[in-house]
Amino acid sequence: MAHEIVAEMVANVMQIVVAPGDQVVPGDTIVVLESMKMEIPVLTERAGVVDAVKVSTGDVVQEGDILAVLR
Amino acid sequence: MTTTKPEPTAAARKPKLPRADDPRNPNKRLAALFDEGSLELVSEDDDSGMLAAVGTVDGAPVVAFCSDATVMGGAMGYQGCKVVVRAYERAVSDGVPIVGLWHSGGARLAEGVLSLHAVGEIFHAMTTASGAIPQISVVLGPAAGGAAYGPALTDVVILGPEGRIFVTGPEVVRSVTGENVDMLRLGGPEPHGRRSGVVHVLTDSEDQAIGEARRLAALLGVPGVLDPAAVEDVDLGALLPDSPKRAYDVHPLVGAVLDEGSALELHGRWAPNICTALGRFGGRTVGVVANNPLRLGGCLDSLSAEKASRFVRMCDAFGVPLIVLVDVPGYLPGVGQEWDGVVRRGAKLLHAFSECSVPRVTLVTRKAYGGAYIAMNARSLGATKVFAWPGAEIAVMGAVAAVRILHRRKLAEVTPDIRPQVEAELAVEHEKIAGGVDKAVEIGVVDAVVDPATTRSRIAATIADALAASGPVRGQHGNIPL
């Protein structure tokens, strides 16, 4: 089942860590966001395969925006 | 010759077990809670829908009651509610924890308003006991209406994998609003663990749920004595990333501050930007409140402030000292937060710490900015001691952000290419005057800069001294489910 990884807060996308097709396990970093002057890694809570990355480095994301989709 | 057997009917698949063999039998559930052989029933094992017992957990006395889901799905009538009220009277008079095991559709319809009245008497007994004795609820099956609010009034709610908590069930929801929703989505682990904050502890099995209740009963019922000599120093600083800008998960730090393997986190998935955990420290029960930079950068927001407030008040009511680990960039800004009442809910945390009478030690690991600095048990709110690690920043805001406001005109006059350099220089200057941990020590809002490698023993000595000076203290208030 598809699992969406969403931004918890307004942030800039600093770094994309995974690419479509990558296997991930709980605790793996998907992207790194920059917010409140901090670098905040976004981790997955589930295992799966990265289906799509929905953002690019430099994007501004809002709370609830989808960062990546796992399958 | 082979024949295709028809699908067994639901009734055939689940034959009604004799009560003695039914896993929902309250005798079995209570026996699982208590130390082996210690259970003694204090109510009749009849069809009241509730069963109560006394016994021990790790050798310490505990009172418990359990819904009898084998009788009318555990529905609560006048007699069953009396069983619970009497169990409360016993627990309060003995001064021991009470554990409720819930599996009930709520008030008995057939008894009408009498059952509502009786359920209300349980609520009253719970509220009267609030803050006086630890109250732990374990929800093992559906807990609807009165059986939902019962657990919600207690200090800690543990959810078994089959536990479902809701005010009105799927059928009523469907008939009133037309919304199609099942019990799992209405009141299962996902909604209550992550969204509503109704449940403190999620579990994977009924055994684990009851096991967590035993751990909590021991932590809250048998606080133990802090032995500073038993608190070994470890380099806690190694658990933080090298870059001060990098976010990290605070759980390993919380685990390392507490005695090994003793941490029991409450509300782990709800408002995860703050971590609240009970555990042992030098053998004594303590509570830890810690910002978690991995989530929302560790910002305080309306939910995390409310979560921490309730935890702080619970610890205070039961005489549990607090260790507050601070790494907070501020309050989460935005219209969503303001409309969500971050001012009202944030005020709860200011109130909770300010009224707190147990020893409470603050450690600023990296930074404490703005209003969130105050809310995380600052000196001004009456902290027993405030420690900071070398290089910690305590300020109204980050230095660069501050000089952008303070030196707006000056920065506008310089060309953009050298602006970052000028900002950096001004920031260094600003830190000398306004921020920096040395300044905080000088004005007395930080008591000492401590080495991460001796922090555990410093905290232990502080709490031990405070307990020795004051004797056992606890806040004289209930634990309203904020």
XYZ file of C-alpha atoms in Angstrom:
553
model
C 0.000 0.000 0.000
C 1.290 3.418 -0.911
C 2.569 5.392 2.030
C 3.019 9.138 1.795
C 5.752 10.933 3.682
C 4.663 14.484 4.372
C 6.273 17.653 5.654
C 5.413 18.412 9.280
C 6.069 22.124 8.921
C 6.944 24.887 6.489
C 10.515 24.290 5.332
C 13.041 24.514 2.520
C 14.141 21.278 0.921
C 17.892 21.077 1.567
C 18.753 17.662 0.264
C 17.085 14.673 -1.367
C 18.586 11.525 0.093
C 16.694 8.766 -1.717
C 15.822 8.054 -5.333
C 12.906 6.119 -6.847
C 13.533 2.411 -6.562
C 15.566 2.651 -3.356
C 14.788 0.179 -0.591
C 14.246 1.887 2.767
C 13.838 0.601 6.293
C 12.338 2.398 9.320
C 14.681 5.181 10.440
C 16.159 5.839 7.012
C 16.399 9.483 5.978
C 14.242 10.391 2.969
C 14.983 14.102 2.633
C 16.597 16.794 4.758
C 14.558 19.925 5.359
C 15.722 23.298 6.590
C 13.429 25.100 8.997
C 13.801 27.180 12.158
C 17.465 27.545 11.081
C 17.952 23.812 11.579
C 18.660 20.886 9.318
C 15.907 18.407 9.980
C 16.133 14.900 8.525
C 12.763 13.384 7.639
C 12.804 9.679 8.438
C 10.502 6.928 7.302
C 8.622 4.941 9.909
C 7.970 2.119 7.461
C 9.955 -0.152 5.245
C 9.336 -0.077 1.515
C 10.526 0.970 -1.881
C 10.631 4.623 -2.906
C 7.977 5.056 -5.583
C 8.395 8.767 -6.182
C 10.105 11.827 -4.763
C 7.738 14.748 -5.074
C 10.070 17.659 -4.264
C 13.393 19.093 -5.432
C 16.237 20.735 -3.612
C 15.407 24.377 -2.998
C 11.618 23.896 -2.965
C 9.601 25.482 -0.215
C 7.145 22.974 1.267
C 4.111 23.663 3.410
C 2.838 21.592 6.308
C 1.166 18.472 4.897
C 2.891 18.597 1.495
C 3.900 15.180 0.185
C 7.683 14.754 0.061
C 7.880 11.188 -1.180
C 5.714 8.140 -1.720
C 6.675 4.611 -0.678
C 5.214 1.378 -1.968
C -16.129 -38.439 -3.328
C -15.324 -34.894 -2.342
C -17.823 -32.228 -1.504
C -17.349 -28.511 -1.159
C -18.080 -27.577 2.367
C -20.113 -24.402 2.821
C -18.387 -21.460 4.483
C -18.942 -21.768 8.190
C -21.300 -19.171 9.554
C -19.986 -16.500 11.930
C -21.651 -18.295 14.821
C -20.032 -21.583 13.875
C -16.611 -19.976 13.560
C -16.810 -18.400 16.967
C -18.656 -20.765 19.267
C -19.486 -19.173 22.586
C -16.919 -20.458 25.004
C -17.826 -21.438 28.495
C -16.958 -18.495 30.768
C -14.122 -20.419 32.395
C -12.373 -20.779 29.018
C -13.209 -17.326 27.656
C -10.056 -15.176 27.318
C -12.204 -12.184 28.295
C -12.924 -13.722 31.688
C -11.985 -11.005 34.190
C -10.519 -13.571 36.594
C -7.911 -14.400 33.960
C -7.159 -10.808 33.099
C -6.735 -9.815 36.750
C -4.540 -12.852 37.386
C -2.263 -11.723 34.552
C -1.893 -8.314 36.185
C -0.936 -9.442 39.671
C 2.076 -11.361 40.933
C 1.344 -15.052 40.774
C -0.787 -16.263 43.637
C -1.333 -12.791 45.100
C -4.832 -12.146 43.724
C -7.656 -11.851 46.212
C -11.131 -10.979 44.961
C -12.857 -8.125 46.770
C -16.161 -8.345 44.893
C -18.576 -11.161 44.096
C -17.793 -13.048 40.884
C -21.368 -12.618 39.611
C -23.114 -10.999 36.652
C -22.565 -7.360 37.703
C -20.234 -6.826 34.728
C -17.287 -5.818 36.918
C -14.853 -7.735 39.082
C -12.425 -6.227 41.601
C -9.387 -7.624 43.372
C -6.374 -6.726 45.455
C -2.955 -8.209 44.959
C 0.652 -7.276 44.446
C 2.746 -6.056 41.505
C 6.463 -6.643 42.024
C 5.585 -7.237 45.650
C 3.782 -3.934 46.188
C 0.037 -3.794 46.836
C -2.264 -2.690 44.027
C -6.052 -2.589 43.658
C -7.587 -3.500 40.300
C -10.929 -3.951 38.638
C -11.865 -5.475 35.310
C -14.871 -5.305 33.004
C -16.574 -8.662 32.616
C -16.962 -8.780 28.845
C -18.531 -12.232 29.102
C -21.681 -10.613 30.539
C -23.535 -8.278 28.138
C -20.253 -7.213 26.531
C -19.077 -5.694 29.781
C -21.903 -3.161 29.913
C -21.933 -1.149 33.135
C -24.966 -1.217 35.414
C -25.592 0.009 38.920
C -24.075 -3.045 40.624
C -20.964 -3.133 38.422
C -20.317 0.551 38.946
C -20.585 0.051 42.713
C -17.808 -2.557 42.415
C -15.552 0.050 40.818
C -16.454 2.768 43.320
C -15.696 0.409 46.232
C -12.383 -0.547 44.598
C -11.525 3.155 44.495
C -12.445 3.574 48.163
C -10.120 0.684 48.997
C -7.227 2.029 46.889
C -7.553 5.534 48.357
C -7.742 4.263 51.925
C -4.713 1.988 51.368
C -2.891 4.708 49.409
C -1.988 2.325 46.587
C -2.249 2.460 42.771
C -5.428 1.316 41.066
C -5.494 -0.371 37.675
C -8.656 -0.609 35.574
C -8.917 -3.211 32.800
C -11.612 -2.071 30.378
C -13.721 -3.945 27.846
C -17.206 -2.500 27.882
C -19.872 -1.112 25.609
C -20.705 1.541 28.199
C -23.751 2.008 30.410
C -26.423 -0.744 30.507
C -29.227 0.497 28.322
C -31.862 -1.590 30.117
C -31.131 0.137 33.422
C -31.790 3.548 31.939
C -30.773 6.651 33.810
C -29.815 4.589 36.870
C -26.828 3.207 34.952
C -25.838 6.694 33.821
C -26.002 7.836 37.422
C -23.825 4.924 38.492
C -21.250 5.568 35.759
C -21.162 9.184 36.894
C -20.317 7.968 40.393
C -17.247 6.211 38.964
C -16.174 9.483 37.348
C -16.614 11.236 40.668
C -14.569 8.609 42.514
C -11.800 8.880 39.918
C -11.704 12.643 40.131
C -11.679 12.598 43.926
C -8.723 10.188 43.835
C -6.901 12.180 41.138
C -3.399 13.127 42.190
C -3.756 11.162 45.433
C -3.186 7.658 44.054
C -1.816 6.612 40.653
C -4.613 5.514 38.303
C -3.757 3.342 35.320
C -6.187 2.185 32.647
C -5.731 -0.651 30.200
C -8.248 -0.786 27.366
C -8.387 -4.340 26.033
C -11.546 -4.275 23.924
C -14.146 -1.758 22.861
C -14.589 0.965 25.467
C -17.538 3.116 24.523
C -19.305 6.041 26.160
C -18.833 5.803 29.920
C -16.169 3.158 29.432
C -14.267 5.665 27.273
C -14.453 8.534 29.736
C -13.478 6.301 32.659
C -9.985 5.626 31.319
C -9.727 9.194 30.043
C -10.038 10.527 33.601
C -7.087 8.457 34.809
C -3.380 9.280 34.744
C -2.239 6.851 32.058
C -4.181 5.006 29.343
C -2.651 1.880 27.784
C -4.243 0.440 24.651
C -4.199 -3.251 23.795
C -4.235 -4.220 20.109
C -7.999 -4.864 20.263
C -8.702 -1.731 22.311
C -11.104 0.771 20.718
C -12.128 3.952 22.502
C -14.982 6.149 21.345
C -17.905 8.130 22.680
C -20.319 6.835 20.047
C -19.868 3.685 18.004
C -19.897 3.251 14.216
C -23.639 2.572 14.038
C -24.620 5.753 15.822
C -22.131 7.738 13.759
C -23.632 6.290 10.588
C -27.227 6.954 11.571
C -26.586 10.506 12.758
C -23.993 11.842 10.315
C -24.124 9.336 7.461
C -20.383 8.837 7.905
C -19.185 5.306 7.284
C -16.398 4.483 9.688
C -15.288 1.366 11.512
C -14.197 0.972 15.129
C -10.515 0.885 14.189
C -10.636 4.254 12.503
C -12.908 5.759 15.139
C -10.952 4.729 18.170
C -8.036 2.398 17.448
C -4.288 2.793 17.923
C -3.783 5.198 15.007
C -6.326 7.855 15.967
C -5.673 7.720 19.705
C -1.936 7.120 19.584
C -1.123 9.756 17.008
C -3.973 12.198 16.639
C -6.095 12.599 19.750
C -3.635 12.002 22.576
C -6.269 9.921 24.421
C -3.875 6.962 24.684
C -0.444 7.208 26.340
C 0.964 3.771 25.550
C 0.299 1.584 22.487
C 0.973 -2.142 22.669
C 1.085 -5.123 20.324
C -0.550 -7.735 22.546
C -2.804 -8.039 25.575
C 0.125 -9.492 27.546
C 2.280 -6.485 26.684
C -0.530 -4.080 27.610
C -0.894 -5.669 31.039
C 2.914 -5.829 31.365
C 3.164 -2.069 30.772
C 0.491 -1.525 33.427
C 2.639 -3.516 35.866
C 5.698 -1.384 35.000
C 3.717 1.814 35.522
C 2.209 0.615 38.777
C 5.728 -0.101 40.036
C 7.159 3.218 38.788
C 4.377 5.295 40.308
C 3.571 3.137 43.328
C 7.116 2.273 44.457
C 9.255 5.360 43.792
C 12.372 3.968 45.462
C 15.313 5.929 46.847
C 17.835 7.815 44.734
C 21.328 6.459 45.316
C 23.735 9.000 43.752
C 26.540 6.436 43.970
C 24.578 4.213 41.599
C 24.439 6.929 38.934
C 27.354 6.255 36.631
C 28.694 8.965 34.372
C 28.695 8.491 30.637
C 29.561 11.018 27.956
C 26.071 12.191 27.071
C 27.523 14.733 24.635
C 28.450 11.903 22.278
C 24.724 11.401 21.623
C 24.406 14.770 19.877
C 25.479 15.458 16.286
C 28.657 17.448 15.626
C 26.872 20.235 13.789
C 24.820 22.445 16.119
C 22.386 23.015 13.254
C 21.668 19.336 12.751
C 18.468 17.915 14.195
C 18.633 14.558 16.012
C 16.376 12.096 17.782
C 16.382 12.819 21.513
C 15.328 9.306 22.584
C 18.876 7.906 22.917
C 19.752 10.878 25.147
C 16.654 10.334 27.312
C 17.520 6.644 27.569
C 21.112 7.422 28.562
C 20.146 9.968 31.217
C 17.863 7.394 32.856
C 19.013 4.077 34.298
C 19.594 1.650 31.472
C 16.437 0.145 30.009
C 14.131 1.882 32.493
C 12.541 4.505 30.222
C 8.809 4.223 29.645
C 7.636 6.867 27.217
C 4.139 8.308 27.438
C 2.410 9.796 24.387
C 5.307 8.654 22.200
C 3.564 9.273 18.894
C 1.333 12.195 19.798
C 3.021 15.620 19.763
C 6.361 13.880 19.167
C 8.298 17.156 19.189
C 8.413 16.758 22.946
C 9.308 13.528 24.713
C 7.787 12.673 28.096
C 9.066 9.572 29.841
C 9.065 7.969 33.250
C 12.022 5.901 34.341
C 14.467 5.188 37.125
C 17.418 7.418 37.953
C 19.820 6.009 40.521
C 16.989 3.615 41.314
C 14.384 6.300 41.933
C 11.407 7.097 39.753
C 11.849 10.369 37.849
C 10.158 12.017 34.897
C 11.972 13.398 31.875
C 10.657 16.148 29.622
C 12.802 16.652 26.512
C 12.457 18.639 23.299
C 12.908 16.368 20.290
C 14.684 18.298 17.498
C 13.952 15.541 14.990
C 10.281 16.474 14.990
C 9.285 20.052 14.107
C 12.868 21.006 14.916
C 11.998 20.518 18.579
C 9.762 23.597 18.567
C 7.174 23.914 21.261
C 3.668 24.112 19.862
C 0.187 23.988 21.274
C -0.070 20.189 21.486
C 3.421 19.566 22.852
C 2.928 22.255 25.498
C -0.315 20.624 26.560
C 1.220 17.152 26.586
C 4.147 18.281 28.710
C 1.871 20.221 31.081
C -0.173 17.177 31.924
C 2.951 15.073 32.407
C 4.581 17.669 34.677
C 1.430 17.924 36.796
C 1.166 14.147 37.077
C 4.780 13.872 38.217
C 4.298 16.703 40.692
C 1.157 15.115 42.132
C 2.989 11.841 42.769
C 6.204 13.392 44.076
C 8.239 12.370 41.033
C 11.283 14.650 40.441
C 11.738 16.030 36.940
C 14.715 16.258 34.602
C 14.130 18.730 31.768
C 16.351 18.415 28.682
C 16.216 21.603 26.655
C 17.115 22.092 23.017
C 14.425 24.355 21.683
C 14.474 26.860 18.811
C 11.304 28.576 20.016
C 7.576 28.321 19.614
C 6.340 27.122 16.244
C 5.209 30.252 14.378
C 2.152 30.524 12.204
C -1.549 31.195 11.948
C -2.346 27.508 12.525
C -0.679 27.611 15.919
C -2.244 30.880 16.980
C -5.720 29.701 16.004
C -5.039 26.425 17.750
C -4.573 28.325 20.977
C -0.813 28.116 21.388
C -1.109 31.035 23.801
C -3.741 29.318 25.947
C -2.127 25.874 25.773
C 1.403 27.204 26.132
C 0.263 28.994 29.276
C -0.544 25.585 30.774
C 3.123 24.640 30.670
C 4.152 27.899 32.327
C 1.554 27.193 35.001
C 2.506 23.531 35.410
C 6.195 24.197 35.974
C 5.599 27.282 38.102
C 3.332 25.458 40.567
C 5.577 22.389 40.661
C 6.915 21.517 44.120
C 9.051 18.450 43.327
C 12.781 18.879 42.586
C 13.187 19.771 38.908
C 16.513 20.147 37.182
C 16.923 21.766 33.779
C 19.766 20.989 31.394
C 20.221 23.158 28.300
C 22.139 20.967 25.881
C 22.367 23.236 22.832
C 19.970 26.142 22.769
C 16.993 27.728 24.447
C 15.400 30.634 22.656
C 12.654 33.077 23.430
C 9.422 32.217 25.143
C 10.224 28.539 24.824
C 13.333 29.123 26.958
C 11.091 30.240 29.808
C 8.527 27.469 29.295
C 11.144 24.718 29.571
C 11.490 25.096 33.338
C 13.690 28.197 33.386
C 15.219 29.624 36.556
C 12.448 32.221 36.644
C 9.764 29.515 36.931
C 11.476 28.123 40.010
C 13.763 25.413 38.665
C 15.765 23.690 41.409
C 18.915 24.069 39.278
C 19.593 25.054 35.682
C 22.652 23.503 34.058
C 23.989 24.069 30.567
C 26.534 22.324 28.433
C 29.527 24.307 27.152
C 28.609 26.394 24.132
C 24.883 26.310 24.818
C 23.005 29.356 23.560
C 20.423 30.997 25.729
C 18.904 34.011 24.077
C 15.769 35.735 22.904
C 16.560 34.407 19.447
C 19.560 33.233 17.427
C 22.295 35.842 17.251
C 22.115 36.361 13.473
C 18.354 36.786 13.596
C 18.753 39.245 16.451
C 21.300 41.453 14.682
C 19.138 41.519 11.561
C 16.517 43.266 13.663
C 18.793 45.301 15.909
C 21.068 46.481 13.065
C 18.544 46.627 10.267
C 19.603 50.101 9.120
C 23.326 49.378 9.252
C 22.896 46.137 7.283
C 20.803 47.903 4.647
C 23.623 50.307 4.016
C 26.210 47.652 3.139
C 26.312 45.924 -0.237
C 24.658 42.481 -0.398
C 27.937 40.686 -1.152
C 29.515 41.587 2.170
C 26.255 41.518 4.168
C 26.672 37.929 5.467
C 30.151 38.794 6.714
C 28.935 41.919 8.487
C 26.064 39.932 9.970
C 28.464 37.332 11.300
C 30.689 39.965 12.879
C 27.742 41.719 14.464
C 26.463 38.345 15.708
C 29.729 37.599 17.486
C 29.618 41.049 19.072
C 25.954 40.586 20.006
C 26.617 37.236 21.646
C 29.295 38.795 23.808
C 26.851 41.388 25.092
C 23.523 39.568 25.145
C 23.743 35.844 24.695
C 26.097 33.003 25.322
C 26.102 30.699 28.267
C 28.685 32.724 30.208
C 26.364 35.702 30.283
C 23.560 33.430 31.460
C 25.742 32.209 34.329
C 26.754 35.779 35.167
C 23.175 36.971 35.570
C 22.253 33.813 37.451
C 19.736 32.168 35.083
C 22.134 29.239 34.643
C 23.680 27.841 37.831
C 26.625 26.105 36.234
C 28.119 24.989 32.967
C 28.583 21.239 33.308
C 30.644 18.746 31.375
C 28.444 16.325 29.382
C 30.609 13.546 30.805
C 29.699 14.384 34.410
C 26.158 15.584 33.852
C 24.448 12.490 35.245
C 26.208 12.737 38.581
C 25.597 16.488 38.791
C 21.884 15.978 38.250
C 21.839 13.097 40.742
C 23.558 15.151 43.434
C 21.170 18.037 42.843
C 18.038 15.910 43.100
C 19.376 13.985 46.105
C 20.225 17.246 47.918
C 16.840 18.732 47.127
C 15.017 15.634 48.354
C 17.128 15.579 51.520
C 16.432 19.249 52.188
C 12.700 19.166 51.558
C 11.773 15.614 52.488
C 9.177 13.916 50.316
C 7.124 16.631 48.651
C 4.295 16.427 46.197
C 2.014 18.956 44.627
C -1.320 19.266 46.385
C -3.486 19.082 43.322
C -5.277 16.597 41.110
C -4.207 15.561 37.637
C -6.930 16.953 35.431
C -6.587 15.423 31.936
C -5.469 18.706 30.373
